[in-house]
Amino acid sequence: GMRFVAGHRLLVTMALMVGGWQMCHQAALVVQILFATRTLGLSEGGVGLSYVALGVGTIVTSTVGNRISRRFGPGPTLVMGFVVCGIGWLIGAAAPASPLGIAMFALMLTLFGVGAVLIFITFLALRQAVTPPHLLGRMTSTMRWLILLPAGPGALLGGWLGEHVGLRASLAFAGVTVLMLAWAAWRQAV
């Protein structure tokens, strides 16, 4: 599996890009609940209600994601997913401790759901399209661990930023970094 992935430029590029996204995702994820409760003052029920927005974004995008990918193409759709997630994390980082901030937190979660679906419908389809059937299992296993390798360092970095700089810093780091990643992915595709 590793030999096949290493020899395929598209798979290597996607592993790097989606791995970078995973790092950002984990950096944001480790502070989201703390941010919601400590900074925005949400109760347990309020956090749960906010996460309903994540489900809504995921479900709605799942129903239209294929049409978006067909209209814009898989590469641009994947990059669009990065951008949507990045904007969401930046909105979260800017959320004030007020009802508006709570709505912004829910919007951040919605945008994450939208972006993640756009990323993964195209990521999974592209990697399967370029892989011969007899290598699908090995390629999938290799790609899984490659994209999850950056998750641990991302979580540690997000936790460190949250503890030493502030919870907003972790969300801002994730947003800015994934937008830079989107720019790099777009440049790679063009």
Coordinates of N, CA and C in Angstrom, one line a residue, residues 20-177:
G20 N -2.9 17.8 6.8 CA -2.8 19.1 7.4 C -4.2 19.6 8.0
W21 N -5.2 19.3 7.2 CA -6.6 19.6 7.7 C -6.9 18.9 9.0
Q22 N -6.5 17.6 9.1 CA -6.7 16.9 10.4 C -5.9 17.5 11.5
M23 N -4.7 18.0 11.3 CA -4.0 18.7 12.3 C -4.8 19.9 12.8
C24 N -5.3 20.7 11.9 CA -6.1 21.9 12.2 C -7.4 21.5 13.0
H25 N -8.1 20.5 12.5 CA -9.3 20.0 13.1 C -9.1 19.6 14.5
Q26 N -8.0 18.9 14.8 CA -7.7 18.5 16.2 C -7.3 19.6 17.1
A27 N -6.6 20.6 16.5 CA -6.2 21.8 17.3 C -7.5 22.6 17.7
A28 N -8.5 22.6 16.9 CA -9.7 23.3 17.2 C -10.6 22.4 18.1
L29 N -10.6 21.1 17.8 CA -11.5 20.2 18.5 C -11.2 20.2 20.0
V30 N -9.9 20.2 20.4 CA -9.5 20.0 21.8 C -10.0 21.2 22.7
V31 N -10.3 22.3 22.1 CA -10.7 23.5 22.9 C -12.2 23.9 22.8
Q32 N -12.9 23.3 21.8 CA -14.2 23.7 21.5 C -15.2 23.7 22.7
I33 N -15.2 22.6 23.5 CA -16.1 22.5 24.6 C -15.7 23.5 25.7
L34 N -14.4 23.6 25.9 CA -13.9 24.6 26.9 C -14.3 26.0 26.5
F35 N -14.1 26.3 25.2 CA -14.4 27.6 24.7 C -15.9 27.9 24.9
A36 N -16.7 26.9 24.6 CA -18.2 27.1 24.7 C -18.6 27.3 26.1
T37 N -18.0 26.5 27.1 CA -18.5 26.6 28.5 C -17.8 27.8 29.2
R38 N -16.5 27.9 29.1 CA -15.7 28.9 29.8 C -15.8 30.3 29.3
T39 N -15.7 30.4 28.0 CA -15.7 31.7 27.3 C -17.1 32.2 27.0
L40 N -17.9 31.3 26.4 CA -19.3 31.8 26.0 C -20.3 31.5 27.1
G41 N -20.0 30.7 28.1 CA -20.9 30.5 29.2 C -22.0 29.5 28.9
L42 N -21.9 28.7 27.9 CA -22.9 27.7 27.6 C -23.1 26.6 28.7
S43 N -24.3 26.2 28.9 CA -24.6 25.1 29.8 C -24.3 23.8 29.0
E44 N -24.5 22.7 29.7 CA -24.3 21.4 29.0 C -25.4 21.3 27.9
G45 N -26.6 21.7 28.2 CA -27.7 21.6 27.2 C -27.4 22.6 26.1
G46 N -26.9 23.7 26.4 CA -26.6 24.7 25.3 C -25.5 24.2 24.4
V47 N -24.5 23.5 25.0 CA -23.5 22.9 24.1 C -24.1 21.8 23.2
G48 N -25.0 21.0 23.8 CA -25.6 20.0 23.0 C -26.5 20.5 21.9
L49 N -27.2 21.6 22.2 CA -28.0 22.2 21.2 C -27.1 22.8 20.1
S50 N -26.0 23.4 20.5 CA -25.1 23.9 19.4 C -24.6 22.8 18.5
Y51 N -24.4 21.7 19.1 CA -23.9 20.6 18.2 C -24.9 20.0 17.3
V52 N -26.2 20.3 17.5 CA -27.2 20.0 16.6 C -26.9 20.7 15.2
A53 N -26.4 21.9 15.3 CA -26.0 22.7 14.1 C -25.0 21.9 13.3
L54 N -24.1 21.2 13.9 CA -23.1 20.4 13.2 C -23.8 19.3 12.4
G55 N -24.8 18.7 13.1 CA -25.5 17.6 12.4 C -26.3 18.2 11.2
V56 N -26.9 19.3 11.4 CA -27.7 20.0 10.3 C -26.7 20.3 9.1
G57 N -25.6 20.8 9.4 CA -24.6 21.1 8.3 C -24.2 19.9 7.6
T58 N -23.9 18.8 8.3 CA -23.5 17.6 7.7 C -24.6 16.9 6.9
I59 N -25.8 16.9 7.4 CA -26.9 16.2 6.7 C -27.3 17.0 5.4
V60 N -27.4 18.3 5.5 CA -27.8 19.1 4.4 C -26.7 19.0 3.3
T61 N -25.4 19.1 3.7 CA -24.4 19.0 2.7 C -24.3 17.6 2.1
S62 N -24.6 16.6 2.9 CA -24.6 15.2 2.3 C -25.6 15.0 1.2
T63 N -26.7 15.8 1.3 CA -27.7 15.7 0.2 C -27.4 16.4 -1.0
V64 N -26.5 17.4 -1.0 CA -26.2 18.2 -2.1 C -24.7 18.1 -2.5
G65 N -23.9 17.5 -1.7 CA -22.5 17.4 -2.0 C -22.1 16.9 -3.3
N66 N -22.8 15.8 -3.8 CA -22.5 15.2 -5.1 C -22.7 16.2 -6.2
R67 N -23.8 17.0 -6.1 CA -24.1 18.0 -7.1 C -23.1 19.1 -7.1
I68 N -22.6 19.5 -5.9 CA -21.6 20.5 -5.8 C -20.3 20.0 -6.5
S69 N -19.9 18.8 -6.2 CA -18.7 18.2 -6.8 C -18.8 18.1 -8.3
R70 N -20.0 17.7 -8.8 CA -20.2 17.6 -10.2 C -20.1 18.9 -10.9
R71 N -20.6 19.9 -10.2 CA -20.6 21.3 -10.8 C -19.3 21.9 -10.9
F72 N -18.5 21.8 -9.7 CA -17.2 22.5 -9.6 C -16.0 21.6 -9.8
G73 N -16.2 20.3 -9.8 CA -15.1 19.4 -9.9 C -14.6 19.0 -8.5
P74 N -14.0 17.8 -8.4 CA -13.6 17.3 -7.1 C -12.5 18.1 -6.4
G75 N -11.5 18.5 -7.2 CA -10.5 19.3 -6.6 C -11.0 20.6 -6.0
P76 N -11.7 21.4 -6.8 CA -12.2 22.7 -6.2 C -13.2 22.4 -5.0
T77 N -13.9 21.3 -5.1 CA -14.9 21.0 -4.0 C -14.1 20.7 -2.7
L78 N -13.0 20.0 -2.8 CA -12.2 19.7 -1.7 C -11.6 21.0 -1.1
V79 N -11.1 21.8 -1.9 CA -10.5 23.1 -1.5 C -11.6 23.9 -0.8
M80 N -12.8 23.9 -1.4 CA -14.0 24.6 -0.9 C -14.2 24.2 0.6
G81 N -14.1 22.9 0.8 CA -14.3 22.3 2.1 C -13.3 22.9 3.1
F82 N -12.0 23.0 2.7 CA -11.0 23.6 3.6 C -11.4 25.0 3.9
V83 N -11.8 25.8 2.9 CA -12.1 27.2 3.1 C -13.3 27.3 4.1
V84 N -14.3 26.5 3.9 CA -15.5 26.6 4.7 C -15.2 26.3 6.2
C85 N -14.3 25.3 6.4 CA -13.9 24.9 7.8 C -13.1 26.1 8.3
G86 N -12.2 26.6 7.6 CA -11.3 27.7 8.0 C -12.1 28.9 8.4
I87 N -13.1 29.3 7.6 CA -13.9 30.5 7.9 C -14.7 30.2 9.2
G88 N -15.2 28.9 9.3 CA -15.9 28.6 10.5 C -15.1 28.7 11.8
W89 N -13.9 28.2 11.8 CA -13.0 28.3 13.0 C -12.7 29.8 13.3
L90 N -12.5 30.6 12.2 CA -12.2 32.0 12.5 C -13.5 32.7 13.1
I91 N -14.6 32.4 12.6 CA -15.9 32.9 13.2 C -16.0 32.5 14.7
G92 N -15.6 31.3 15.0 CA -15.6 30.8 16.4 C -14.6 31.6 17.2
A93 N -13.5 31.8 16.7 CA -12.4 32.5 17.4 C -12.9 34.0 17.7
A94 N -13.7 34.6 16.9 CA -14.1 35.9 17.0 C -15.4 36.1 17.9
A95 N -16.0 34.9 18.3 CA -17.3 35.0 18.9 C -17.2 35.7 20.3
P96 N -18.1 36.7 20.5 CA -18.1 37.4 21.8 C -18.9 36.6 22.8
A97 N -18.6 36.9 24.1 CA -19.4 36.2 25.1 C -20.8 36.9 25.3
S98 N -21.7 36.4 24.4 CA -23.0 37.0 24.3 C -23.9 36.1 23.5
P99 N -25.2 36.4 23.4 CA -26.0 35.5 22.6 C -25.5 35.5 21.1
L100 N -25.0 36.6 20.6 CA -24.4 36.6 19.3 C -23.3 35.6 19.2
G101 N -22.5 35.6 20.2 CA -21.3 34.6 20.3 C -21.8 33.2 20.3
I102 N -22.9 32.9 20.9 CA -23.4 31.5 21.0 C -23.9 31.2 19.6
A103 N -24.5 32.1 18.9 CA -25.0 31.8 17.5 C -23.8 31.6 16.6
M104 N -22.7 32.4 16.8 CA -21.5 32.3 16.0 C -20.8 30.9 16.3
F105 N -20.9 30.4 17.5 CA -20.3 29.1 17.9 C -21.1 28.0 17.1
A106 N -22.4 28.1 17.1 CA -23.3 27.2 16.4 C -23.0 27.3 14.9
L107 N -22.8 28.5 14.4 CA -22.4 28.6 12.9 C -21.1 28.0 12.6
M108 N -20.1 28.1 13.5 CA -18.8 27.5 13.4 C -19.0 26.0 13.2
L109 N -19.8 25.4 14.1 CA -20.1 24.0 14.0 C -20.8 23.6 12.7
T110 N -21.7 24.4 12.3 CA -22.4 24.1 11.0 C -21.4 24.1 9.9
L111 N -20.6 25.2 9.8 CA -19.6 25.3 8.8 C -18.6 24.1 8.8
F112 N -18.3 23.7 10.0 CA -17.4 22.5 10.0 C -18.1 21.3 9.4
G113 N -19.3 21.1 9.7 CA -20.1 19.9 9.1 C -20.1 20.0 7.6
V114 N -20.4 21.2 7.1 CA -20.4 21.5 5.7 C -19.1 21.2 5.0
G115 N -18.0 21.8 5.6 CA -16.7 21.7 5.1 C -16.2 20.2 5.1
A116 N -16.4 19.6 6.2 CA -15.9 18.2 6.3 C -16.5 17.3 5.3
V117 N -17.8 17.4 5.1 CA -18.5 16.6 4.1 C -17.9 16.9 2.7
L118 N -17.7 18.2 2.3 CA -17.2 18.5 1.0 C -15.8 17.9 0.9
I119 N -15.0 17.9 1.9 CA -13.6 17.4 1.9 C -13.7 15.9 1.6
F120 N -14.5 15.2 2.5 CA -14.4 13.7 2.5 C -15.1 13.1 1.3
I121 N -16.2 13.7 0.8 CA -16.8 13.0 -0.4 C -15.9 13.0 -1.5
T122 N -15.1 14.1 -1.7 CA -14.2 14.2 -2.8 C -12.9 13.4 -2.5
F123 N -12.4 13.5 -1.3 CA -11.1 12.8 -0.9 C -11.3 11.3 -1.1
L124 N -12.4 10.7 -0.6 CA -12.6 9.3 -0.7 C -12.9 8.9 -2.2
A125 N -13.7 9.7 -2.9 CA -13.9 9.3 -4.3 C -12.7 9.4 -5.2
L126 N -11.9 10.4 -5.0 CA -10.7 10.6 -5.8 C -9.7 9.5 -5.6
R127 N -9.5 9.1 -4.3 CA -8.5 8.1 -4.0 C -8.9 6.7 -4.5
Q128 N -10.2 6.5 -4.5 CA -10.7 5.2 -5.0 C -10.7 5.2 -6.5
A129 N -10.9 6.3 -7.1 CA -10.9 6.3 -8.6 C -9.6 6.0 -9.2
V130 N -8.5 6.4 -8.5 CA -7.1 6.2 -9.1 C -6.5 4.9 -8.6
T131 N -7.2 4.1 -7.9 CA -6.6 2.9 -7.3 C -7.2 1.6 -7.9
P132 N -6.3 0.7 -8.4 CA -6.9 -0.5 -8.9 C -7.6 -1.3 -7.8
P133 N -8.6 -2.1 -8.2 CA -9.4 -2.8 -7.2 C -8.6 -3.6 -6.2
H134 N -7.6 -4.3 -6.7 CA -6.8 -5.2 -5.8 C -6.0 -4.5 -4.8
L135 N -5.8 -3.2 -5.0 CA -5.0 -2.4 -4.0 C -5.9 -1.5 -3.1
L136 N -7.2 -1.5 -3.3 CA -8.1 -0.6 -2.5 C -7.9 -0.7 -1.0
G137 N -7.8 -1.9 -0.5 CA -7.7 -2.1 0.9 C -6.4 -1.6 1.5
R138 N -5.3 -1.9 0.8 CA -4.0 -1.5 1.2 C -3.8 0.1 1.1
M139 N -4.4 0.6 0.0 CA -4.3 2.1 -0.2 C -5.1 2.8 0.9
T140 N -6.3 2.2 1.2 CA -7.2 2.9 2.2 C -6.5 2.8 3.6
S141 N -5.9 1.7 3.9 CA -5.2 1.6 5.2 C -4.0 2.6 5.3
T142 N -3.2 2.7 4.2 CA -2.1 3.6 4.2 C -2.6 5.0 4.3
M143 N -3.6 5.4 3.5 CA -4.0 6.8 3.5 C -4.6 7.1 4.9
R144 N -5.3 6.2 5.5 CA -5.9 6.5 6.9 C -4.8 6.9 7.8
W145 N -3.7 6.1 7.9 CA -2.7 6.4 8.9 C -1.9 7.6 8.5
L146 N -1.7 7.8 7.2 CA -1.0 9.0 6.8 C -1.8 10.3 7.1
I147 N -3.1 10.3 6.9 CA -3.8 11.6 7.2 C -4.0 11.7 8.7
L148 N -4.0 10.6 9.5 CA -4.2 10.8 11.0 C -2.9 11.0 11.7
L149 N -1.7 10.8 11.1 CA -0.4 11.1 11.8 C -0.4 12.5 12.4
P150 N -0.8 13.6 11.6 CA -0.7 14.9 12.1 C -1.8 15.2 13.2
A151 N -2.8 14.3 13.4 CA -3.8 14.6 14.4 C -3.3 14.8 15.8
G152 N -2.4 13.9 16.2 CA -1.8 14.0 17.6 C -1.1 15.3 17.8
P153 N -0.1 15.6 17.0 CA 0.6 16.9 17.1 C -0.4 18.1 17.1
G154 N -1.4 18.0 16.2 CA -2.4 19.1 16.2 C -3.2 19.3 17.5
A155 N -3.5 18.1 18.1 CA -4.2 18.2 19.4 C -3.3 18.8 20.4
L156 N -2.1 18.3 20.5 CA -1.1 18.9 21.5 C -0.9 20.4 21.3
L157 N -0.8 20.8 20.0 CA -0.6 22.2 19.7 C -1.8 23.0 20.1
G158 N -3.0 22.5 19.8 CA -4.2 23.2 20.1 C -4.3 23.3 21.6
G159 N -4.0 22.3 22.4 CA -4.1 22.3 23.8 C -3.1 23.3 24.4
W160 N -1.9 23.3 23.8 CA -0.8 24.2 24.3 C -1.2 25.6 24.1
L161 N -1.7 25.9 22.9 CA -2.2 27.3 22.6 C -3.3 27.7 23.5
G162 N -4.3 26.8 23.7 CA -5.4 27.1 24.6 C -5.0 27.4 26.0
E163 N -4.0 26.7 26.5 CA -3.5 26.8 27.9 C -2.6 28.1 28.0
H164 N -1.8 28.3 27.0 CA -0.7 29.4 27.2 C -1.1 30.7 26.5
V165 N -1.9 30.6 25.5 CA -2.2 31.9 24.8 C -3.7 32.2 25.0
G166 N -4.6 31.2 24.9 CA -6.0 31.4 25.1 C -6.8 30.5 24.1
L167 N -8.0 30.2 24.5 CA -8.8 29.2 23.8 C -9.1 29.8 22.4
R168 N -9.2 31.1 22.3 CA -9.5 31.6 20.9 C -8.3 31.4 20.0
A169 N -7.1 31.4 20.6 CA -5.9 31.2 19.8 C -5.9 29.9 19.1
S170 N -6.3 28.8 19.7 CA -6.4 27.5 19.1 C -7.3 27.5 17.9
L171 N -8.5 28.2 18.0 CA -9.5 28.3 16.9 C -8.9 29.1 15.8
A172 N -8.2 30.2 16.2 CA -7.7 31.1 15.2 C -6.5 30.4 14.4
F173 N -5.7 29.7 15.1 CA -4.6 28.9 14.5 C -5.2 27.9 13.5
A174 N -6.2 27.2 13.9 CA -6.8 26.2 13.0 C -7.4 26.9 11.8
G175 N -8.1 28.0 11.9 CA -8.7 28.8 10.8 C -7.7 29.3 9.9
V176 N -6.7 30.0 10.4 CA -5.6 30.6 9.5 C -4.8 29.5 8.8
T177 N -4.4 28.5 9.5 CA -3.6 27.4 8.9 C -4.4 26.7 7.9

